[in-house]
Structure formats: C-alpha cells, structure tokens
Amino acid sequence: MAYHDPHAECLKENHRSDRQPLRYLVDIKAVEELSDVSMAHLADVTDRYAFRTNDYYLSLIDWSDPADPIRRLIIPCHDELDEFGMLDASDEAANTKMQGLQHKYRDTVLLLVTDQCGGFCRYCFRKRLFLPGSREANRRVKPGLEYIRRHPEITDVLLTGGDPLTLPTTRLAQILDTLARIPHVHTIRIGSKLPAFNPYRILEDGGLQQILASHSSRAGSHLYLMCHFDHPRELTADAVRALRLLGRLGVTCVNQCPIIAGVNDDATVLAELFQSCTDAGCPQYYVFQCRPTAGNRPFKVPLVKAFSLFNRARSRLSGLSRRARYCLSHSSGKIEVVGIDDERVYARYQRARNPADEGRMLVLQRDDEATWLDELKAAE
C-alpha cells in the first residue's frame, strides 16, 4: 500500500512569498521528470518504503545526470528492495520508555514528536516510522514531558522524529515552552533537515522566528538546531540565508550527516560540504557511518574507506571546518572511530548504554569490506 501523507495540511502554509506555494509530492508518479518506465519500475519500492519530497528540492537535481547525488538522495532506486539489515538497526526499541520517548543515556532523552519530514531520505535509519501502522512517534507529547519532569538527571532533550520543524508553529511553541519550565533541562536540541528541504519554513514564518529567538535567549538553557546537509548543493543561497537568520536569532546550528554511497563518498565533496557549512554558520559536528537499516544496501560504504574519506576531507580544511568526529550510532552507544592502521581499527565509546563502557577503547581487526561494527572481530 502506498504511503498516505496524513499531515500535509499543516505544511501548506510554508510558502515562498514571491512564488507559488511549495508543492509536496508523496506519489512517485507525480515526479514529471521521470519517464513512465522509471515510475513503473519504482512503484514497488515506494509501496514498501515511503516517498516524499517537494518541488523546491526536486529543482536541485540535474536530471541529465542519472547519478546525480541529490537525485540519489531523494528518488528511490530498485536496489532498496535487496534483502539487507533490520528496520531498527540500532535497537531503539530497547531505549523506548513510552510511545515517542527514548532514554538511552542517563542525562539525555529523545522525544519523537512527529512522524513527518520535509522529505524522506532514501537511506533514513527511521524509515520504519513512515510505514503504515507505525506508532513510535507521538504528537501527544504530554506524557513524555511529564517523564522528563520526573527525572532530574535529564539535562538534554533532543526533539526529533520525523522533523519537528514540520509541526505547526503553535504546537512547537507549546513543547518548547513546557521544556523551558523544567529547571533541570539546560539544553534543547531540534533535529531537522528542513533547512535543506524547505528553507522558506524558516525564512518566512515570523512566528517561528519569534519562538526560536525567545528560547535561544532564555537564561539557563540553550537551543541548538542539529541540521542535516549531506551534499554542498543543498546549501543553496536560500538555505544559507536561513542558516544565517537562525544565527541572528541566537540559535546555534551544527551539521551532521552520514557518508552515503553515490551522494558524498568523495573527499572533495566532503571537504566542500564541511567548508560550506562552516561558512554559513553551521559547522560540522558529527559524520556517521551509514546504519545497516533495511533498504540501505545501495547506500553503504565500507568503514575503512569512509573513515579515510573523512580524514582526507579534514586534511584540506582548518579551524572549525575540521572539528567533526566520525562515529557509529550503535545499539551499545555512540562509538567514535579514532584511528585505523594496517591491521587494526581503534574506536572509543563517546556515550554508552552501559555507563561502565563510557570512554572504553575498542581495538578491532581491520576488515576493508566491513560496513558496521558487528562485522569487526576483536583484535588478538
């Protein structure tokens, strides 16, 4: 069954004042640039894994290039149907305390406040949220907020989903206002790819601007936007304008992204991405190994190769452009790859589900074909 977009109405307000409203597409057959043969070929893919984009983002694609990276990021490919991985590759179910709330690390919780995004990245590690019948996200966040209030050890809240910036402004304001009244919450992060998918949501919604400005200036807490740019071509003039506006509003923006085959698995592209993000006031924070999520076989890059690309990109940069860390979001914790030599991979737990593992080093046998931690054996 094809994906039905239940929240499309709340996004219709996000328009460009000098042009037509953005048109959101949830049916691959509505992409006029695709041939009838391509549409027919991809219909069974979108029946399994949802499709969503808009005409702004489609305009970034060079349709004369079948291997265009933006196309690969948003347009399905038949290889997604290859048997591979699990829908919940990082075992987020084990961290779920109630619908819409994950508590993996002592001081940090994730609130999944929506199952909607400005577009569906083909490699999404939470694509299970967009399947019919999924009930992981919870737009009724009151129970989650009460959980946070009852746990004074929680100082850091990440609003995610889905993309929280697709929520109506009034709804987002209610969530932020409630969190601001919880004294032990010092950091609020919003995970969003909307600056890439639809920068006009930020540029033209005065109410959203006011809300973000008021919360970024509150004493005792700080507001971060965890952006998600994968390729330098996503940093259009309007996207950069949106990032700079966020900076003027007092919001700290950083970027994080995975290395994806056919999108950014190139040292030159990564270096340009890191530099462009820094220039726009959104320096790179993390680079991730692509998770072995179902449907992600065509997007995986071997860990050794990906880490080499990351280091080659950083070597061309200076200052904040090279501060990013390379990590795996593993079921056991956030694991930073700190080095690879001819025989071994060296990694360290930045965060760990088991507090006893915090900071623990891992020394693993090098395997140039491995794409995930579980494929590496402990070094003897």
XYZ file of C-alpha atoms in Angstrom:
380
model
C 0.000 0.000 0.000
C 1.403 3.405 -0.973
C 2.135 5.939 1.759
C -0.636 8.351 2.704
C 0.540 11.761 3.933
C -1.678 12.487 6.965
C -0.097 15.818 7.905
C 0.175 17.531 4.530
C -2.272 20.241 5.570
C -0.022 21.607 8.315
C 2.749 22.217 5.766
C 0.744 24.135 3.197
C 1.495 27.401 4.995
C 5.208 27.013 4.220
C 5.426 29.007 1.037
C 7.647 31.471 -0.754
C 6.031 34.866 -0.732
C 7.319 35.780 -4.190
C 6.483 32.464 -5.861
C 3.937 29.682 -5.817
C 3.468 27.627 -2.634
C 5.712 24.621 -2.339
C 4.133 21.508 -3.793
C 4.698 18.353 -1.773
C 4.757 15.033 -3.595
C 4.084 11.651 -1.978
C 3.450 9.708 -5.196
C 6.437 8.868 -7.393
C 4.156 9.197 -10.428
C 3.898 12.934 -9.729
C 7.600 13.467 -10.492
C 7.249 14.767 -14.029
C 10.943 14.428 -14.851
C 10.820 10.642 -14.522
C 9.876 8.517 -17.501
C 6.827 6.266 -17.407
C 9.172 3.282 -17.397
C 11.057 4.618 -14.372
C 7.844 5.335 -12.500
C 6.539 1.825 -13.117
C 9.883 0.348 -12.108
C 9.912 2.234 -8.806
C 6.301 1.773 -7.765
C 7.046 -1.435 -5.861
C 9.864 0.359 -3.996
C 7.585 3.142 -2.800
C 4.971 0.578 -1.841
C 7.480 -0.720 0.716
C 9.377 2.454 1.673
C 7.554 5.768 1.605
C 8.405 8.572 -0.821
C 8.099 12.281 -0.085
C 9.683 15.428 -1.495
C 8.748 18.883 -2.795
C 9.271 20.862 -5.968
C 11.967 23.067 -4.395
C 14.131 20.070 -3.578
C 13.470 18.440 -6.950
C 14.731 21.642 -8.599
C 18.196 20.917 -7.172
C 18.508 17.746 -9.276
C 20.430 17.663 -12.546
C 18.047 15.379 -14.410
C 20.520 14.914 -17.260
C 22.767 13.001 -14.847
C 21.385 9.585 -13.809
C 23.942 9.520 -10.973
C 23.112 12.993 -9.648
C 23.699 12.936 -5.855
C 20.538 14.864 -4.961
C 18.519 12.510 -7.128
C 20.081 9.544 -5.370
C 19.275 11.067 -2.001
C 15.536 11.508 -2.605
C 14.445 9.404 -5.624
C 14.011 5.673 -4.896
C 16.163 3.018 -6.520
C 15.172 -0.585 -7.053
C 18.170 -1.890 -5.084
C 16.437 -0.727 -1.906
C 14.421 -3.939 -2.163
C 17.541 -6.080 -1.690
C 17.320 -8.133 1.486
C 19.541 -6.320 3.969
C 19.592 -5.214 7.581
C 16.773 -4.512 10.008
C 14.281 -1.675 10.233
C 15.526 -0.853 13.749
C 19.248 -1.303 13.147
C 20.305 0.494 16.348
C 17.721 -1.263 18.544
C 15.973 1.950 19.525
C 13.090 -0.173 20.810
C 15.279 -1.153 23.767
C 15.546 2.518 24.791
C 11.848 3.331 24.417
C 10.232 4.076 27.783
C 6.870 5.077 26.347
C 5.455 5.950 22.950
C 7.560 8.765 21.498
C 10.295 8.814 24.178
C 13.711 7.151 24.156
C 16.058 7.277 27.158
C 19.375 5.616 26.315
C 21.895 7.805 28.159
C 21.366 8.991 31.719
C 21.226 12.728 31.008
C 19.641 12.696 27.532
C 16.212 11.819 26.156
C 14.814 11.818 22.646
C 11.242 12.961 22.041
C 9.863 11.693 18.724
C 7.284 14.437 18.286
C 6.162 13.684 14.724
C 6.302 11.022 12.045
C 6.563 13.647 9.310
C 9.529 15.109 7.414
C 10.053 17.702 4.711
C 11.250 14.809 2.550
C 12.184 11.184 3.005
C 15.891 10.454 2.587
C 16.216 7.070 0.937
C 18.799 5.898 3.494
C 16.767 7.022 6.538
C 17.522 4.942 9.634
C 13.987 5.587 10.946
C 12.084 4.753 7.767
C 10.012 2.396 9.915
C 8.195 5.486 11.247
C 6.704 6.063 7.816
C 5.321 2.555 7.378
C 1.564 2.004 7.700
C 0.605 1.269 11.288
C 3.751 2.678 12.896
C 3.086 4.161 16.333
C 6.587 5.065 17.545
C 6.302 8.837 17.209
C 3.795 10.621 19.416
C 2.346 14.012 18.569
C 0.738 13.945 22.034
C 3.919 14.665 23.954
C 2.455 15.449 27.380
C 3.340 12.009 28.861
C 6.907 12.378 27.584
C 7.217 15.851 29.059
C 5.950 14.544 32.397
C 8.575 11.779 32.255
C 11.280 14.405 31.790
C 9.889 16.447 34.681
C 10.061 13.390 36.972
C 13.699 12.624 36.089
C 16.004 15.410 37.346
C 19.063 13.659 35.874
C 17.833 14.645 32.397
C 19.552 17.852 31.279
C 19.493 17.410 27.492
C 16.381 16.914 25.333
C 16.525 16.169 21.616
C 13.319 16.841 19.685
C 13.296 14.543 16.704
C 11.036 12.264 14.725
C 10.419 12.864 11.895
C 11.273 16.537 11.694
C 9.983 18.802 14.497
C 10.043 21.861 12.214
C 7.185 20.327 10.220
C 4.949 20.773 13.266
C 2.631 23.785 13.283
C 4.419 26.699 14.922
C 1.957 26.863 17.814
C 2.495 23.181 18.592
C 6.280 23.513 18.550
C 5.978 26.568 20.801
C 3.941 24.599 23.349
C 6.616 21.902 23.530
C 9.476 24.394 23.878
C 7.592 26.449 26.465
C 6.938 23.370 28.586
C 10.572 22.250 28.417
C 11.717 25.754 29.348
C 9.753 25.489 32.599
C 11.568 22.313 33.660
C 14.519 23.652 35.683
C 16.901 20.725 35.165
C 16.677 20.888 31.345
C 19.605 23.020 30.179
C 19.924 22.029 26.521
C 17.206 21.635 23.897
C 18.188 20.301 20.508
C 15.980 20.153 17.424
C 16.988 17.655 14.753
C 15.939 18.964 11.339
C 16.652 18.660 7.642
C 14.132 21.366 6.796
C 16.871 23.971 6.156
C 17.820 21.715 3.234
C 14.351 20.531 2.209
C 12.449 23.803 2.696
C 14.414 26.831 3.953
C 11.314 29.016 3.449
C 9.810 27.477 6.571
C 12.466 29.439 8.463
C 12.723 32.483 6.214
C 9.008 33.284 6.012
C 7.394 32.158 9.248
C 7.678 35.155 11.550
C 6.004 33.241 14.347
C 8.620 30.508 14.172
C 11.389 33.104 14.170
C 9.927 34.728 17.275
C 9.642 31.409 19.115
C 13.206 30.386 18.293
C 14.563 33.792 19.296
C 12.741 33.777 22.631
C 14.007 30.319 23.555
C 17.572 30.935 22.420
C 17.791 33.891 24.802
C 16.359 32.182 27.894
C 18.692 32.159 30.882
C 19.867 28.734 31.974
C 19.192 26.901 28.723
C 20.432 26.813 25.160
C 18.742 25.983 21.861
C 20.552 24.058 19.133
C 19.451 23.133 15.636
C 21.049 19.872 14.536
C 20.972 20.352 10.777
C 21.330 17.654 8.156
C 23.048 18.709 4.941
C 24.502 15.773 3.008
C 25.860 17.495 -0.095
C 27.145 21.019 -0.788
C 24.500 21.570 -3.474
C 21.858 21.522 -0.744
C 23.396 24.737 0.585
C 21.562 26.978 -1.840
C 21.509 30.745 -1.440
C 18.161 30.478 0.357
C 19.384 27.675 2.619
C 22.389 29.803 3.592
C 20.079 32.773 4.216
C 18.010 30.573 6.534
C 21.086 29.434 8.471
C 22.370 32.971 8.884
C 18.946 34.108 10.051
C 18.937 31.344 12.646
C 22.314 32.583 13.841
C 20.958 36.110 14.227
C 18.060 34.679 16.231
C 20.581 33.197 18.656
C 20.141 29.567 17.615
C 23.367 27.551 17.486
C 23.394 25.491 14.291
C 25.631 22.498 13.644
C 25.578 19.918 10.871
C 25.698 16.151 10.990
C 25.356 13.600 8.221
C 26.297 10.075 7.213
C 28.630 9.126 4.384
C 26.348 7.736 1.675
C 27.434 5.885 -1.456
C 26.753 7.963 -4.539
C 25.933 11.097 -2.531
C 29.017 12.249 -0.609
C 31.508 9.348 -0.651
C 34.186 11.602 -2.099
C 36.836 13.544 -0.158
C 36.477 16.647 -2.329
C 32.694 16.707 -1.891
C 33.003 16.215 1.867
C 35.595 18.982 2.178
C 33.346 21.355 0.245
C 30.387 20.379 2.424
C 32.284 20.959 5.679
C 33.648 24.313 4.487
C 30.305 25.482 3.095
C 28.531 24.599 6.325
C 31.126 26.465 8.384
C 30.890 29.499 6.104
C 27.110 29.512 6.625
C 27.466 29.422 10.416
C 26.682 25.715 10.737
C 29.971 23.848 11.318
C 30.141 20.081 11.019
C 29.552 18.273 14.327
C 29.421 14.563 13.506
C 29.884 12.395 10.448
C 28.254 8.995 10.781
C 28.719 5.563 9.339
C 25.547 4.661 7.427
C 23.474 2.328 9.587
C 22.632 -1.162 8.289
C 18.935 -0.365 8.086
C 16.617 -2.368 5.859
C 16.683 -0.896 2.360
C 20.147 0.626 2.797
C 22.304 -1.863 0.910
C 22.835 0.520 -2.066
C 23.974 3.336 0.246
C 26.559 1.586 2.407
C 30.269 2.458 2.278
C 32.902 0.230 3.939
C 34.012 1.669 7.273
C 37.724 1.796 6.388
C 37.001 3.634 3.144
C 34.551 6.045 4.783
C 36.979 6.928 7.579
C 39.739 7.508 5.022
C 37.476 9.841 3.018
C 36.584 11.708 6.212
C 40.240 12.218 7.147
C 41.257 13.242 3.631
C 38.480 15.824 3.621
C 39.518 17.206 7.021
C 43.151 17.456 5.939
C 42.146 20.089 3.368
C 40.472 22.314 5.953
C 41.291 24.375 9.025
C 39.654 25.628 12.189
C 36.014 24.791 12.849
C 35.699 23.128 9.446
C 37.766 20.183 10.701
C 36.392 19.674 14.202
C 33.909 16.902 13.299
C 34.170 13.382 14.697
C 33.473 10.134 12.877
C 31.031 7.919 14.770
C 28.763 4.913 14.633
C 25.358 5.106 16.329
C 25.459 1.537 17.588
C 22.909 -0.185 19.801
C 25.511 -0.180 22.605
C 26.324 3.520 22.294
C 27.898 6.261 20.209
C 31.297 4.953 19.153
C 33.958 7.251 17.709
C 36.474 5.837 15.253
C 39.762 7.400 16.354
C 42.239 5.654 14.066
C 42.909 2.843 11.609
C 46.276 1.310 10.782
C 47.271 -1.586 8.538
C 45.930 -4.197 10.940
C 43.528 -2.610 13.397
C 40.605 -0.257 13.891
C 40.713 1.841 17.068
C 37.465 3.168 18.495
C 36.137 4.638 21.741
C 32.729 4.906 23.364
C 31.736 8.564 23.476
C 28.405 7.607 25.036
C 27.404 4.153 26.216
C 24.125 2.475 27.086
C 26.048 0.727 29.879
C 27.697 3.515 31.926
C 30.630 1.203 32.650
C 31.549 1.331 28.946
C 31.788 5.132 28.850
C 35.191 6.037 27.404
C 36.179 2.397 26.854
C 38.556 1.736 23.966
C 37.888 -0.921 21.322
C 40.716 -2.484 19.327
C 39.369 -4.441 16.360
C 40.789 -6.387 13.451
C 40.787 -4.350 10.256
C 38.402 -5.607 7.568
C 38.238 -3.444 4.449
C 34.833 -4.863 3.470
C 33.088 -4.366 6.812
C 30.414 -1.681 6.930
C 29.355 -1.965 10.598
C 30.891 -2.601 13.995
C 29.290 -6.025 14.337
C 31.270 -7.229 11.304
C 34.609 -6.496 13.005
C 36.320 -9.001 15.289
C 38.223 -8.056 18.423
C 41.961 -7.860 17.812
C 44.026 -10.581 19.431
